[in-house]
């Protein structure tokens, strides 16, 4: 259920120059590993702010040094982006301020990165004739209740509208949206594993649910978007849900501690709201929200083989049809962390 086969995307990156913003993060490192080990990419460029993480990543992928390039830069800096995007065919925009409480207490900084940074990526991509741009979004962008989600919703809207600013057959922009990435930096699984022998694991609320996705599945959704996008689509991965208390019980036993919901948190996550149902089509492994502007949602080239969902459709973690079994998560943790639970 968690395995991914990348053979369907064999020629996607052949002889292409690919750049990823925020490329030293969890997604960027896994994306780079998959690209470098499985595809004949011409050049892979990592743009990020942290020179130490870049140095560590350079050491990790030293055998691919001839294909790997590093740029110190910030998506807030348009001129730096234009320099970095020169000659690039594909941009994956992963840079963001992501931690919900951090965004709540540092709202100006979150807006500068997530909204102003998105505008800069769009402008630089068009000015440098980048062919395809895929921006990473989040479940929190659907019906947002926190600033992080609100900024990512604004970012999603900007990337969809970016296709209006780009000339016909020039830069294409699309978005991928998915839930909590299992094992990513700052996520609950590695946090629980790090403290499980010290104290009762903290659980915000026993009924809280979240979507679950692996890094490989997130990378695959980006590949799907690059392979099928016309421009303006929001791709939503079909993934299982899980209760936070079940994760805590698996890792730390039944004596978890309820600590209350943090500022800006939802009880349950949503990736598609009922307001978007009329623009949403279903496929075997994902949903696609078509752009509302210019009647693009009626474009057969964007719909392809999809089937429109019902008018009252929504996609939320508590009403999800698919749930991750505890044994599946147990096996995944043991295989990825070498810890027997």
PDB file of N, CA, C and O in Angstrom, residues 224-266:
ATOM      1  N   UNK A 224       3.234  12.808 -11.317  1.00  0.00           N
ATOM      2  CA  UNK A 224       1.940  12.717 -11.997  1.00  0.00           C
ATOM      3  C   UNK A 224       1.518  14.074 -12.541  1.00  0.00           C
ATOM      4  O   UNK A 224       1.045  14.187 -13.679  1.00  0.00           O
ATOM      5  N   UNK A 225       1.698  15.111 -11.730  1.00  0.00           N
ATOM      6  CA  UNK A 225       1.349  16.458 -12.172  1.00  0.00           C
ATOM      7  C   UNK A 225       2.190  16.871 -13.375  1.00  0.00           C
ATOM      8  O   UNK A 225       1.666  17.380 -14.373  1.00  0.00           O
ATOM      9  N   UNK A 226       3.484  16.650 -13.311  1.00  0.00           N
ATOM     10  CA  UNK A 226       4.367  17.023 -14.421  1.00  0.00           C
ATOM     11  C   UNK A 226       4.012  16.271 -15.695  1.00  0.00           C
ATOM     12  O   UNK A 226       4.108  16.813 -16.799  1.00  0.00           O
ATOM     13  N   UNK A 227       3.568  15.048 -15.553  1.00  0.00           N
ATOM     14  CA  UNK A 227       3.264  14.205 -16.711  1.00  0.00           C
ATOM     15  C   UNK A 227       1.940  14.575 -17.372  1.00  0.00           C
ATOM     16  O   UNK A 227       1.783  14.440 -18.588  1.00  0.00           O
ATOM     17  N   UNK A 228       0.969  15.069 -16.603  1.00  0.00           N
ATOM     18  CA  UNK A 228      -0.388  15.252 -17.135  1.00  0.00           C
ATOM     19  C   UNK A 228      -0.893  16.688 -17.120  1.00  0.00           C
ATOM     20  O   UNK A 228      -1.939  16.967 -17.697  1.00  0.00           O
ATOM     21  N   UNK A 229      -0.201  17.603 -16.501  1.00  0.00           N
ATOM     22  CA  UNK A 229      -0.724  18.952 -16.313  1.00  0.00           C
ATOM     23  C   UNK A 229      -0.858  19.731 -17.623  1.00  0.00           C
ATOM     24  O   UNK A 229      -0.015  19.632 -18.512  1.00  0.00           O
ATOM     25  N   UNK A 230      -1.947  20.482 -17.721  1.00  0.00           N
ATOM     26  CA  UNK A 230      -2.136  21.457 -18.792  1.00  0.00           C
ATOM     27  C   UNK A 230      -1.834  22.851 -18.262  1.00  0.00           C
ATOM     28  O   UNK A 230      -1.344  23.721 -18.964  1.00  0.00           O
ATOM     29  N   UNK A 231      -2.102  23.017 -16.945  1.00  0.00           N
ATOM     30  CA  UNK A 231      -1.854  24.283 -16.266  1.00  0.00           C
ATOM     31  C   UNK A 231      -3.060  24.692 -15.437  1.00  0.00           C
ATOM     32  O   UNK A 231      -4.176  24.726 -15.957  1.00  0.00           O
ATOM     33  N   UNK A 232      -2.837  24.954 -14.147  1.00  0.00           N
ATOM     34  CA  UNK A 232      -3.899  25.419 -13.277  1.00  0.00           C
ATOM     35  C   UNK A 232      -4.560  24.353 -12.435  1.00  0.00           C
ATOM     36  O   UNK A 232      -5.396  24.651 -11.581  1.00  0.00           O
ATOM     37  N   UNK A 233      -4.201  23.080 -12.618  1.00  0.00           N
ATOM     38  CA  UNK A 233      -4.822  22.007 -11.845  1.00  0.00           C
ATOM     39  C   UNK A 233      -4.231  21.929 -10.435  1.00  0.00           C
ATOM     40  O   UNK A 233      -3.053  22.205 -10.225  1.00  0.00           O
ATOM     41  N   UNK A 234      -5.069  21.518  -9.486  1.00  0.00           N
ATOM     42  CA  UNK A 234      -4.607  21.170  -8.147  1.00  0.00           C
ATOM     43  C   UNK A 234      -4.799  19.667  -7.982  1.00  0.00           C
ATOM     44  O   UNK A 234      -5.928  19.165  -8.037  1.00  0.00           O
ATOM     45  N   UNK A 235      -3.700  18.938  -7.829  1.00  0.00           N
ATOM     46  CA  UNK A 235      -3.735  17.481  -7.691  1.00  0.00           C
ATOM     47  C   UNK A 235      -3.782  17.120  -6.202  1.00  0.00           C
ATOM     48  O   UNK A 235      -2.996  17.641  -5.405  1.00  0.00           O
ATOM     49  N   UNK A 236      -4.697  16.217  -5.848  1.00  0.00           N
ATOM     50  CA  UNK A 236      -4.882  15.792  -4.459  1.00  0.00           C
ATOM     51  C   UNK A 236      -4.729  14.273  -4.390  1.00  0.00           C
ATOM     52  O   UNK A 236      -5.508  13.538  -4.999  1.00  0.00           O
ATOM     53  N   UNK A 237      -3.745  13.818  -3.663  1.00  0.00           N
ATOM     54  CA  UNK A 237      -3.469  12.381  -3.560  1.00  0.00           C
ATOM     55  C   UNK A 237      -4.518  11.677  -2.713  1.00  0.00           C
ATOM     56  O   UNK A 237      -4.930  12.182  -1.669  1.00  0.00           O
ATOM     57  N   UNK A 238      -4.964  10.491  -3.155  1.00  0.00           N
ATOM     58  CA  UNK A 238      -5.815   9.646  -2.333  1.00  0.00           C
ATOM     59  C   UNK A 238      -4.933   8.919  -1.316  1.00  0.00           C
ATOM     60  O   UNK A 238      -4.073   8.115  -1.697  1.00  0.00           O
ATOM     61  N   UNK A 239      -5.121   9.193  -0.049  1.00  0.00           N
ATOM     62  CA  UNK A 239      -4.277   8.617   0.996  1.00  0.00           C
ATOM     63  C   UNK A 239      -5.138   8.251   2.204  1.00  0.00           C
ATOM     64  O   UNK A 239      -6.229   8.797   2.386  1.00  0.00           O
ATOM     65  N   UNK A 240      -4.668   7.329   3.038  1.00  0.00           N
ATOM     66  CA  UNK A 240      -5.459   6.908   4.192  1.00  0.00           C
ATOM     67  C   UNK A 240      -5.392   7.903   5.349  1.00  0.00           C
ATOM     68  O   UNK A 240      -4.528   8.781   5.385  1.00  0.00           O
ATOM     69  N   UNK A 241      -6.301   7.740   6.275  1.00  0.00           N
ATOM     70  CA  UNK A 241      -6.329   8.543   7.498  1.00  0.00           C
ATOM     71  C   UNK A 241      -5.907   7.691   8.690  1.00  0.00           C
ATOM     72  O   UNK A 241      -5.891   6.457   8.620  1.00  0.00           O
ATOM     73  N   UNK A 242      -5.611   8.372   9.790  1.00  0.00           N
ATOM     74  CA  UNK A 242      -5.296   7.666  11.031  1.00  0.00           C
ATOM     75  C   UNK A 242      -5.579   8.590  12.213  1.00  0.00           C
ATOM     76  O   UNK A 242      -5.449   9.816  12.094  1.00  0.00           O
ATOM     77  N   UNK A 243      -5.956   8.011  13.339  1.00  0.00           N
ATOM     78  CA  UNK A 243      -6.150   8.784  14.556  1.00  0.00           C
ATOM     79  C   UNK A 243      -4.810   8.982  15.245  1.00  0.00           C
ATOM     80  O   UNK A 243      -4.010   8.050  15.357  1.00  0.00           O
ATOM     81  N   UNK A 244      -4.577  10.196  15.722  1.00  0.00           N
ATOM     82  CA  UNK A 244      -3.310  10.507  16.386  1.00  0.00           C
ATOM     83  C   UNK A 244      -3.104   9.615  17.606  1.00  0.00           C
ATOM     84  O   UNK A 244      -1.995   9.162  17.888  1.00  0.00           O
ATOM     85  N   UNK A 245      -4.193   9.316  18.333  1.00  0.00           N
ATOM     86  CA  UNK A 245      -4.047   8.482  19.534  1.00  0.00           C
ATOM     87  C   UNK A 245      -3.591   7.076  19.174  1.00  0.00           C
ATOM     88  O   UNK A 245      -2.898   6.423  19.966  1.00  0.00           O
ATOM     89  N   UNK A 246      -3.956   6.592  17.978  1.00  0.00           N
ATOM     90  CA  UNK A 246      -3.527   5.255  17.558  1.00  0.00           C
ATOM     91  C   UNK A 246      -2.033   5.231  17.250  1.00  0.00           C
ATOM     92  O   UNK A 246      -1.353   4.228  17.506  1.00  0.00           O
ATOM     93  N   UNK A 247      -1.529   6.348  16.706  1.00  0.00           N
ATOM     94  CA  UNK A 247      -0.080   6.446  16.472  1.00  0.00           C
ATOM     95  C   UNK A 247       0.656   6.461  17.807  1.00  0.00           C
ATOM     96  O   UNK A 247       1.658   5.758  18.000  1.00  0.00           O
ATOM     97  N   UNK A 248       0.146   7.259  18.757  1.00  0.00           N
ATOM     98  CA  UNK A 248       0.772   7.355  20.075  1.00  0.00           C
ATOM     99  C   UNK A 248       0.730   6.017  20.809  1.00  0.00           C
ATOM    100  O   UNK A 248       1.720   5.601  21.442  1.00  0.00           O
ATOM    101  N   UNK A 249      -0.392   5.312  20.726  1.00  0.00           N
ATOM    102  CA  UNK A 249      -0.524   4.025  21.406  1.00  0.00           C
ATOM    103  C   UNK A 249       0.424   2.985  20.819  1.00  0.00           C
ATOM    104  O   UNK A 249       1.026   2.185  21.551  1.00  0.00           O
ATOM    105  N   UNK A 250       0.585   2.995  19.500  1.00  0.00           N
ATOM    106  CA  UNK A 250       1.513   2.064  18.855  1.00  0.00           C
ATOM    107  C   UNK A 250       2.942   2.306  19.327  1.00  0.00           C
ATOM    108  O   UNK A 250       3.670   1.359  19.635  1.00  0.00           O
ATOM    109  N   UNK A 251       3.346   3.551  19.386  1.00  0.00           N
ATOM    110  CA  UNK A 251       4.745   3.874  19.676  1.00  0.00           C
ATOM    111  C   UNK A 251       5.049   3.895  21.174  1.00  0.00           C
ATOM    112  O   UNK A 251       6.098   3.415  21.614  1.00  0.00           O
ATOM    113  N   UNK A 252       4.116   4.432  21.971  1.00  0.00           N
ATOM    114  CA  UNK A 252       4.412   4.627  23.393  1.00  0.00           C
ATOM    115  C   UNK A 252       3.533   3.886  24.364  1.00  0.00           C
ATOM    116  O   UNK A 252       3.699   4.027  25.580  1.00  0.00           O
ATOM    117  N   UNK A 253       2.579   3.108  23.866  1.00  0.00           N
ATOM    118  CA  UNK A 253       1.683   2.402  24.757  1.00  0.00           C
ATOM    119  C   UNK A 253       0.406   3.186  25.020  1.00  0.00           C
ATOM    120  O   UNK A 253       0.234   4.308  24.540  1.00  0.00           O
ATOM    121  N   UNK A 254      -0.508   2.603  25.810  1.00  0.00           N
ATOM    122  CA  UNK A 254      -1.848   3.186  25.973  1.00  0.00           C
ATOM    123  C   UNK A 254      -1.906   4.402  26.886  1.00  0.00           C
ATOM    124  O   UNK A 254      -2.930   5.097  26.919  1.00  0.00           O
ATOM    125  N   UNK A 255      -0.869   4.680  27.624  1.00  0.00           N
ATOM    126  CA  UNK A 255      -0.921   5.767  28.608  1.00  0.00           C
ATOM    127  C   UNK A 255      -0.448   7.099  28.034  1.00  0.00           C
ATOM    128  O   UNK A 255       0.499   7.713  28.527  1.00  0.00           O
ATOM    129  N   UNK A 256      -1.107   7.550  26.960  1.00  0.00           N
ATOM    130  CA  UNK A 256      -0.779   8.856  26.393  1.00  0.00           C
ATOM    131  C   UNK A 256      -1.399   9.961  27.240  1.00  0.00           C
ATOM    132  O   UNK A 256      -2.289   9.708  28.065  1.00  0.00           O
ATOM    133  N   UNK A 257      -0.946  11.176  27.008  1.00  0.00           N
ATOM    134  CA  UNK A 257      -1.409  12.330  27.786  1.00  0.00           C
ATOM    135  C   UNK A 257      -2.071  13.341  26.863  1.00  0.00           C
ATOM    136  O   UNK A 257      -1.455  13.814  25.913  1.00  0.00           O
ATOM    137  N   UNK A 258      -3.320  13.686  27.130  1.00  0.00           N
ATOM    138  CA  UNK A 258      -4.029  14.690  26.328  1.00  0.00           C
ATOM    139  C   UNK A 258      -3.574  16.087  26.754  1.00  0.00           C
ATOM    140  O   UNK A 258      -3.650  16.437  27.935  1.00  0.00           O
ATOM    141  N   UNK A 259      -3.110  16.868  25.797  1.00  0.00           N
ATOM    142  CA  UNK A 259      -2.532  18.183  26.114  1.00  0.00           C
ATOM    143  C   UNK A 259      -3.321  19.345  25.505  1.00  0.00           C
ATOM    144  O   UNK A 259      -2.994  20.510  25.733  1.00  0.00           O
ATOM    145  N   UNK A 260      -4.351  19.061  24.712  1.00  0.00           N
ATOM    146  CA  UNK A 260      -5.158  20.132  24.135  1.00  0.00           C
ATOM    147  C   UNK A 260      -4.664  20.553  22.755  1.00  0.00           C
ATOM    148  O   UNK A 260      -3.487  20.388  22.407  1.00  0.00           O
ATOM    149  N   UNK A 261      -5.575  21.097  21.987  1.00  0.00           N
ATOM    150  CA  UNK A 261      -5.270  21.528  20.621  1.00  0.00           C
ATOM    151  C   UNK A 261      -4.447  22.812  20.641  1.00  0.00           C
ATOM    152  O   UNK A 261      -4.739  23.749  21.394  1.00  0.00           O
ATOM    153  N   UNK A 262      -3.429  22.862  19.822  1.00  0.00           N
ATOM    154  CA  UNK A 262      -2.554  24.029  19.731  1.00  0.00           C
ATOM    155  C   UNK A 262      -3.220  25.147  18.923  1.00  0.00           C
ATOM    156  O   UNK A 262      -4.165  24.894  18.157  1.00  0.00           O
ATOM    157  N   UNK A 263      -2.727  26.377  19.059  1.00  0.00           N
ATOM    158  CA  UNK A 263      -3.307  27.482  18.281  1.00  0.00           C
ATOM    159  C   UNK A 263      -3.265  27.204  16.778  1.00  0.00           C
ATOM    160  O   UNK A 263      -2.224  26.843  16.238  1.00  0.00           O
ATOM    161  N   UNK A 264      -4.427  27.329  16.122  1.00  0.00           N
ATOM    162  CA  UNK A 264      -4.483  27.161  14.673  1.00  0.00           C
ATOM    163  C   UNK A 264      -4.683  25.744  14.200  1.00  0.00           C
ATOM    164  O   UNK A 264      -4.730  25.497  12.994  1.00  0.00           O
ATOM    165  N   UNK A 265      -4.797  24.773  15.112  1.00  0.00           N
ATOM    166  CA  UNK A 265      -4.956  23.380  14.710  1.00  0.00           C
ATOM    167  C   UNK A 265      -6.422  23.032  14.454  1.00  0.00           C
ATOM    168  O   UNK A 265      -7.329  23.563  15.096  1.00  0.00           O
ATOM    169  N   UNK A 266      -6.650  22.085  13.543  1.00  0.00           N
ATOM    170  CA  UNK A 266      -7.970  21.514  13.291  1.00  0.00           C
ATOM    171  C   UNK A 266      -8.071  20.147  13.968  1.00  0.00           C
ATOM    172  O   UNK A 266      -7.075  19.446  14.117  1.00  0.00           O
TER     173      UNK A 266
END
